[in-house]
């Protein structure tokens, strides 16, 4: 046995006697907890995911099925309040939802997860696209989206 494992088992024995469990069970539990933490870190949302979540809250309080008549007399839809013209333009630009009929687009514009994917793509493609959500970013104090390393390398 290696020395570290023996020390951990010895320390575990003391803790185990207090907790009424075996030192091996406690050690394997600690290893399992560490593995779970590593897996969780890999699946954890990145900074852009967190920013998009906050944006959805500022735009619509996170509500997917919301339609609002905006200041420009156009409707804004879903959690990120896309207007249909903007939505169509960017899904065409990025070749998303090819061969989708207009009726299906009207359903997809309410899909919050899809809106977040599209918004991420827009900002990664051109950082200034955050301006589509100017009011939330600047007036409602959300702040600018995080810059990803690929964007920093280009600048």
mmCIF file of C-alpha atoms in Angstrom:
data_model
loop_
_atom_site.group_PDB
_atom_site.id
_atom_site.type_symbol
_atom_site.label_atom_id
_atom_site.label_comp_id
_atom_site.label_asym_id
_atom_site.label_seq_id
_atom_site.Cartn_x
_atom_site.Cartn_y
_atom_site.Cartn_z
ATOM 1 C CA UNK A 1 0.000 0.000 0.000
ATOM 2 C CA UNK A 2 1.281 3.426 -0.702
ATOM 3 C CA UNK A 3 1.952 5.782 2.211
ATOM 4 C CA UNK A 4 -0.702 8.325 1.222
ATOM 5 C CA UNK A 5 -3.390 5.647 1.093
ATOM 6 C CA UNK A 6 -2.296 4.335 4.511
ATOM 7 C CA UNK A 7 -2.417 7.862 5.954
ATOM 8 C CA UNK A 8 -5.837 8.407 4.403
ATOM 9 C CA UNK A 9 -7.052 5.084 5.777
ATOM 10 C CA UNK A 10 -5.669 5.925 9.222
ATOM 11 C CA UNK A 11 -7.319 9.327 9.186
ATOM 12 C CA UNK A 12 -10.423 7.668 7.826
ATOM 13 C CA UNK A 13 -10.390 5.154 10.654
ATOM 14 C CA UNK A 14 -10.545 7.956 13.189
ATOM 15 C CA UNK A 15 -13.327 9.720 11.278
ATOM 16 C CA UNK A 16 -15.078 6.423 10.622
ATOM 17 C CA UNK A 17 -15.170 5.542 14.277
ATOM 18 C CA UNK A 18 -16.906 8.837 14.939
ATOM 19 C CA UNK A 19 -19.282 8.321 11.987
ATOM 20 C CA UNK A 20 -19.831 4.586 12.660
ATOM 21 C CA UNK A 21 -18.670 3.501 9.194
ATOM 22 C CA UNK A 22 -15.609 1.728 7.786
ATOM 23 C CA UNK A 23 -12.521 3.730 6.805
ATOM 24 C CA UNK A 24 -12.486 2.067 3.358
ATOM 25 C CA UNK A 25 -16.106 3.112 2.786
ATOM 26 C CA UNK A 26 -15.261 6.681 3.794
ATOM 27 C CA UNK A 27 -12.201 6.762 1.515
ATOM 28 C CA UNK A 28 -14.104 5.348 -1.444
ATOM 29 C CA UNK A 29 -16.852 7.868 -0.755
ATOM 30 C CA UNK A 30 -14.280 10.689 -0.830
ATOM 31 C CA UNK A 31 -12.851 9.389 -4.123
ATOM 32 C CA UNK A 32 -16.375 9.123 -5.516
ATOM 33 C CA UNK A 33 -17.148 12.682 -4.384
ATOM 34 C CA UNK A 34 -13.977 13.937 -6.104
ATOM 35 C CA UNK A 35 -14.872 12.083 -9.323
ATOM 36 C CA UNK A 36 -18.395 13.483 -9.199
ATOM 37 C CA UNK A 37 -17.003 16.981 -8.742
ATOM 38 C CA UNK A 38 -14.758 16.531 -11.797
ATOM 39 C CA UNK A 39 -17.670 15.285 -13.919
ATOM 40 C CA UNK A 40 -19.829 18.155 -12.664
ATOM 41 C CA UNK A 41 -17.120 20.660 -13.562
ATOM 42 C CA UNK A 42 -16.983 19.264 -17.096
ATOM 43 C CA UNK A 43 -20.763 19.610 -17.450
ATOM 44 C CA UNK A 44 -20.946 22.949 -15.661
ATOM 45 C CA UNK A 45 -22.307 25.852 -17.642
ATOM 46 C CA UNK A 46 -19.645 28.132 -19.065
ATOM 47 C CA UNK A 47 -19.599 31.903 -18.673
ATOM 48 C CA UNK A 48 -21.645 32.413 -21.842
ATOM 49 C CA UNK A 49 -24.333 29.975 -20.624
ATOM 50 C CA UNK A 50 -24.572 31.931 -17.383
ATOM 51 C CA UNK A 51 -24.742 35.238 -19.238
ATOM 52 C CA UNK A 52 -27.471 33.921 -21.566
ATOM 53 C CA UNK A 53 -29.474 32.724 -18.562
ATOM 54 C CA UNK A 54 -29.250 36.193 -17.020
ATOM 55 C CA UNK A 55 -30.171 37.733 -20.371
ATOM 56 C CA UNK A 56 -33.301 35.558 -20.550
ATOM 57 C CA UNK A 57 -34.259 36.760 -17.091
ATOM 58 C CA UNK A 58 -33.770 40.426 -18.054
ATOM 59 C CA UNK A 59 -35.643 40.035 -21.360
ATOM 60 C CA UNK A 60 -38.623 37.939 -20.259
ATOM 61 C CA UNK A 61 -38.105 36.749 -16.690
ATOM 62 C CA UNK A 62 -37.146 33.456 -18.356
ATOM 63 C CA UNK A 63 -40.592 32.897 -19.874
ATOM 64 C CA UNK A 64 -40.559 30.960 -23.142
ATOM 65 C CA UNK A 65 -44.124 31.496 -24.287
ATOM 66 C CA UNK A 66 -44.242 35.259 -24.287
ATOM 67 C CA UNK A 67 -45.045 37.604 -27.165
ATOM 68 C CA UNK A 68 -44.641 41.344 -26.675
ATOM 69 C CA UNK A 69 -45.335 44.243 -29.018
ATOM 70 C CA UNK A 70 -42.017 46.084 -28.987
ATOM 71 C CA UNK A 71 -41.252 49.802 -29.272
ATOM 72 C CA UNK A 72 -40.670 49.408 -33.043
ATOM 73 C CA UNK A 73 -44.219 48.069 -33.471
ATOM 74 C CA UNK A 74 -42.907 44.531 -34.138
ATOM 75 C CA UNK A 75 -43.526 41.501 -31.959
ATOM 76 C CA UNK A 76 -40.722 39.988 -29.901
ATOM 77 C CA UNK A 77 -40.970 36.313 -28.979
ATOM 78 C CA UNK A 78 -39.700 33.925 -26.353
ATOM 79 C CA UNK A 79 -37.188 34.119 -23.558
ATOM 80 C CA UNK A 80 -34.654 36.223 -25.492
ATOM 81 C CA UNK A 81 -37.311 38.303 -27.257
ATOM 82 C CA UNK A 82 -36.226 37.632 -30.842
ATOM 83 C CA UNK A 83 -38.171 39.432 -33.531
ATOM 84 C CA UNK A 84 -39.165 37.149 -36.403
ATOM 85 C CA UNK A 85 -37.078 38.988 -39.017
ATOM 86 C CA UNK A 86 -33.940 38.737 -36.871
ATOM 87 C CA UNK A 87 -34.656 35.094 -36.046
ATOM 88 C CA UNK A 88 -35.134 34.160 -39.720
ATOM 89 C CA UNK A 89 -32.106 36.128 -40.833
ATOM 90 C CA UNK A 90 -29.705 34.438 -38.433
ATOM 91 C CA UNK A 91 -31.022 30.904 -38.823
ATOM 92 C CA UNK A 92 -30.499 31.342 -42.573
ATOM 93 C CA UNK A 93 -27.043 32.825 -42.063
ATOM 94 C CA UNK A 94 -25.949 29.865 -39.936
ATOM 95 C CA UNK A 95 -27.833 27.221 -41.962
ATOM 96 C CA UNK A 96 -29.963 26.220 -38.988
ATOM 97 C CA UNK A 97 -33.419 24.689 -39.333
ATOM 98 C CA UNK A 98 -33.019 24.109 -43.064
ATOM 99 C CA UNK A 99 -36.200 23.153 -44.940
ATOM 100 C CA UNK A 100 -38.326 24.312 -42.034
ATOM 101 C CA UNK A 101 -41.747 25.653 -42.913
ATOM 102 C CA UNK A 102 -42.906 29.026 -41.619
ATOM 103 C CA UNK A 103 -45.413 27.395 -39.263
ATOM 104 C CA UNK A 104 -42.593 25.419 -37.630
ATOM 105 C CA UNK A 105 -40.443 28.565 -37.368
ATOM 106 C CA UNK A 106 -43.261 30.148 -35.414
ATOM 107 C CA UNK A 107 -42.981 27.264 -32.943
ATOM 108 C CA UNK A 108 -39.172 27.300 -32.826
ATOM 109 C CA UNK A 109 -38.987 31.007 -32.050
ATOM 110 C CA UNK A 110 -40.505 30.171 -28.647
ATOM 111 C CA UNK A 111 -37.889 27.479 -27.870
ATOM 112 C CA UNK A 112 -35.683 29.069 -25.210
ATOM 113 C CA UNK A 113 -32.860 26.542 -25.575
ATOM 114 C CA UNK A 114 -32.770 27.103 -29.327
ATOM 115 C CA UNK A 115 -32.818 30.883 -28.841
ATOM 116 C CA UNK A 116 -29.815 30.585 -26.525
ATOM 117 C CA UNK A 117 -27.939 28.456 -29.075
ATOM 118 C CA UNK A 118 -28.696 31.030 -31.757
ATOM 119 C CA UNK A 119 -27.724 33.984 -29.553
ATOM 120 C CA UNK A 120 -24.448 32.272 -28.622
ATOM 121 C CA UNK A 121 -23.683 31.652 -32.295
ATOM 122 C CA UNK A 122 -24.484 35.278 -33.137
ATOM 123 C CA UNK A 123 -22.184 36.671 -30.436
ATOM 124 C CA UNK A 124 -19.386 34.203 -31.171
ATOM 125 C CA UNK A 125 -19.590 35.154 -34.858
ATOM 126 C CA UNK A 126 -19.669 38.905 -34.238
ATOM 127 C CA UNK A 127 -19.240 40.157 -30.692
ATOM 128 C CA UNK A 128 -21.141 43.363 -31.484
ATOM 129 C CA UNK A 129 -24.321 41.294 -31.958
ATOM 130 C CA UNK A 130 -24.905 41.762 -28.229
ATOM 131 C CA UNK A 131 -26.453 45.055 -29.355
ATOM 132 C CA UNK A 132 -29.591 43.111 -30.301
ATOM 133 C CA UNK A 133 -30.223 43.103 -26.534
ATOM 134 C CA UNK A 134 -28.988 46.652 -25.854
ATOM 135 C CA UNK A 135 -31.676 47.495 -23.302
ATOM 136 C CA UNK A 136 -30.939 44.452 -21.139
ATOM 137 C CA UNK A 137 -27.165 44.809 -21.485
ATOM 138 C CA UNK A 138 -26.857 48.560 -20.957
ATOM 139 C CA UNK A 139 -30.057 49.985 -19.499
ATOM 140 C CA UNK A 140 -30.951 47.048 -17.235
ATOM 141 C CA UNK A 141 -27.274 46.616 -16.295
ATOM 142 C CA UNK A 142 -26.712 43.012 -17.371
ATOM 143 C CA UNK A 143 -23.279 43.909 -18.671
ATOM 144 C CA UNK A 144 -21.503 42.727 -21.784
ATOM 145 C CA UNK A 145 -21.325 39.043 -22.679
ATOM 146 C CA UNK A 146 -18.075 37.241 -21.932
ATOM 147 C CA UNK A 147 -15.545 37.149 -24.731
ATOM 148 C CA UNK A 148 -14.436 33.669 -25.652
ATOM 149 C CA UNK A 149 -10.795 32.844 -26.339
ATOM 150 C CA UNK A 150 -11.345 32.438 -30.104
ATOM 151 C CA UNK A 151 -12.678 35.991 -30.276
ATOM 152 C CA UNK A 152 -9.755 37.299 -28.256
ATOM 153 C CA UNK A 153 -7.310 35.569 -30.602
ATOM 154 C CA UNK A 154 -8.911 37.313 -33.595
ATOM 155 C CA UNK A 155 -8.761 40.813 -32.086
#
